[in-house]
Coordinates of C-alpha atoms in Angstrom, one line a residue:
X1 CA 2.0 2.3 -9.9
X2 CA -0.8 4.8 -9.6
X3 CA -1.3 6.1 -5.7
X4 CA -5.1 5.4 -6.1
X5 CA -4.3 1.7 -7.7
X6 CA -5.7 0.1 -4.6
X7 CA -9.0 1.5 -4.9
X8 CA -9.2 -1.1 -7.2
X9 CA -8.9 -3.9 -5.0
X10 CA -11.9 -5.6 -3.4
X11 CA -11.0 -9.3 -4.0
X12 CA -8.3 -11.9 -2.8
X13 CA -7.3 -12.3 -6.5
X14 CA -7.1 -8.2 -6.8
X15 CA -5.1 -8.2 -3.9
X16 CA -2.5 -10.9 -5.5
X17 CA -1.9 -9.2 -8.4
X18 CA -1.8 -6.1 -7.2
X19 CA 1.3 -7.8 -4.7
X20 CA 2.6 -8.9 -7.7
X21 CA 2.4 -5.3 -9.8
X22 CA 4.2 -4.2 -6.4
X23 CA 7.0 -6.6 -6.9
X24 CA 7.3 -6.0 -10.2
X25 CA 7.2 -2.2 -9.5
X26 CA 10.0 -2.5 -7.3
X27 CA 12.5 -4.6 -9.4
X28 CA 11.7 -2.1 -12.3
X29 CA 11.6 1.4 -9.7
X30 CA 13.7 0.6 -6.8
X31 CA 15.2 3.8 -7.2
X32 CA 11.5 5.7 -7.1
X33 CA 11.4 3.6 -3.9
X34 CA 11.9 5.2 0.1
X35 CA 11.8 1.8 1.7
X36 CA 13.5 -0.5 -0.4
X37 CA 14.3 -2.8 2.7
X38 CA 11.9 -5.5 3.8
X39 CA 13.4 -4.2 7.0
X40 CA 12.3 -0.2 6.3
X41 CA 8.9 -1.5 4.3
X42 CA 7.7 -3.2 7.8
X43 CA 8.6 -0.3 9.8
X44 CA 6.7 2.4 7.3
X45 CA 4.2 -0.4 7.3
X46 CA 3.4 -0.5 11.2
X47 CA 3.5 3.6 11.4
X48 CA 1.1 3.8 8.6
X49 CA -1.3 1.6 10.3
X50 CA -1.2 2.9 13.8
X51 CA -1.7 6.4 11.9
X52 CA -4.4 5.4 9.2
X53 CA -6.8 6.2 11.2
X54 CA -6.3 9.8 10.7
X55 CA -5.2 9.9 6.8
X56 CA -9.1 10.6 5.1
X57 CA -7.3 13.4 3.9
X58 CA -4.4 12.7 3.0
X59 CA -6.1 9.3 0.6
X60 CA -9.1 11.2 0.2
X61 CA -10.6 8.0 1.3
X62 CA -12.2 6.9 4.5
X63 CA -10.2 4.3 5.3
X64 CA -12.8 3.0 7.9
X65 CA -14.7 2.5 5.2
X66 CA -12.8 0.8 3.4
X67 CA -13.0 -3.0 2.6
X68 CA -10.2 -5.0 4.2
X69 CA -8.8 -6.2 0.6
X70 CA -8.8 -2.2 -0.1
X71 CA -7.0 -1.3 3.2
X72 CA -4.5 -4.1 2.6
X73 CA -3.6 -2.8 -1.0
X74 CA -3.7 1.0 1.1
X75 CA -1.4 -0.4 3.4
X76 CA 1.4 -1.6 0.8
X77 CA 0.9 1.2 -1.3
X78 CA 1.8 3.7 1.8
X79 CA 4.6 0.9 3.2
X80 CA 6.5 2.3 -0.2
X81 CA 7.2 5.7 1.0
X82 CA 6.1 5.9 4.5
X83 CA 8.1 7.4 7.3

């Protein structure tokens, strides 16, 4: 997956299949993976949101901005190799 794949997302249906391109991204990747654990994926998860609000540069997105469908695909994208 690209890092700037969930720019695409501004629908529910987006939002799915981009879940599912995760899923399959992970069964196929594990090993390009840093949290691997549903366990370490919801702890990089929570730190990435309490933080988001100072990552414009880092994205090189405003993620105030963004819709919420974008800032839930954001979200999972960052959740793969948070820490």
């Amino acid at each position: 997956m690209t890092g700037s794949a969930f720019e695409e997302v501004t629908t529910r249906e987006q939002l799915a299949s981009f879940v599912e391109e995760l899923h399959a991204d992970l069964l196929l990747n594990a090993g390009n993976w840093d949290n691997r654990t549903l366990e370490g994926f919801l702890g990089a998860m929570a730190a990435w949101v309490r933080d988001s609000g100072g990552l414009k540069n880092n994205l090189g997105t405003d993620v105030a901005k963004m819709s919420s469908w974008t800032f839930a695909a954001a979200m999972l994208t960052a959740s793969v190799s948070y820490e």
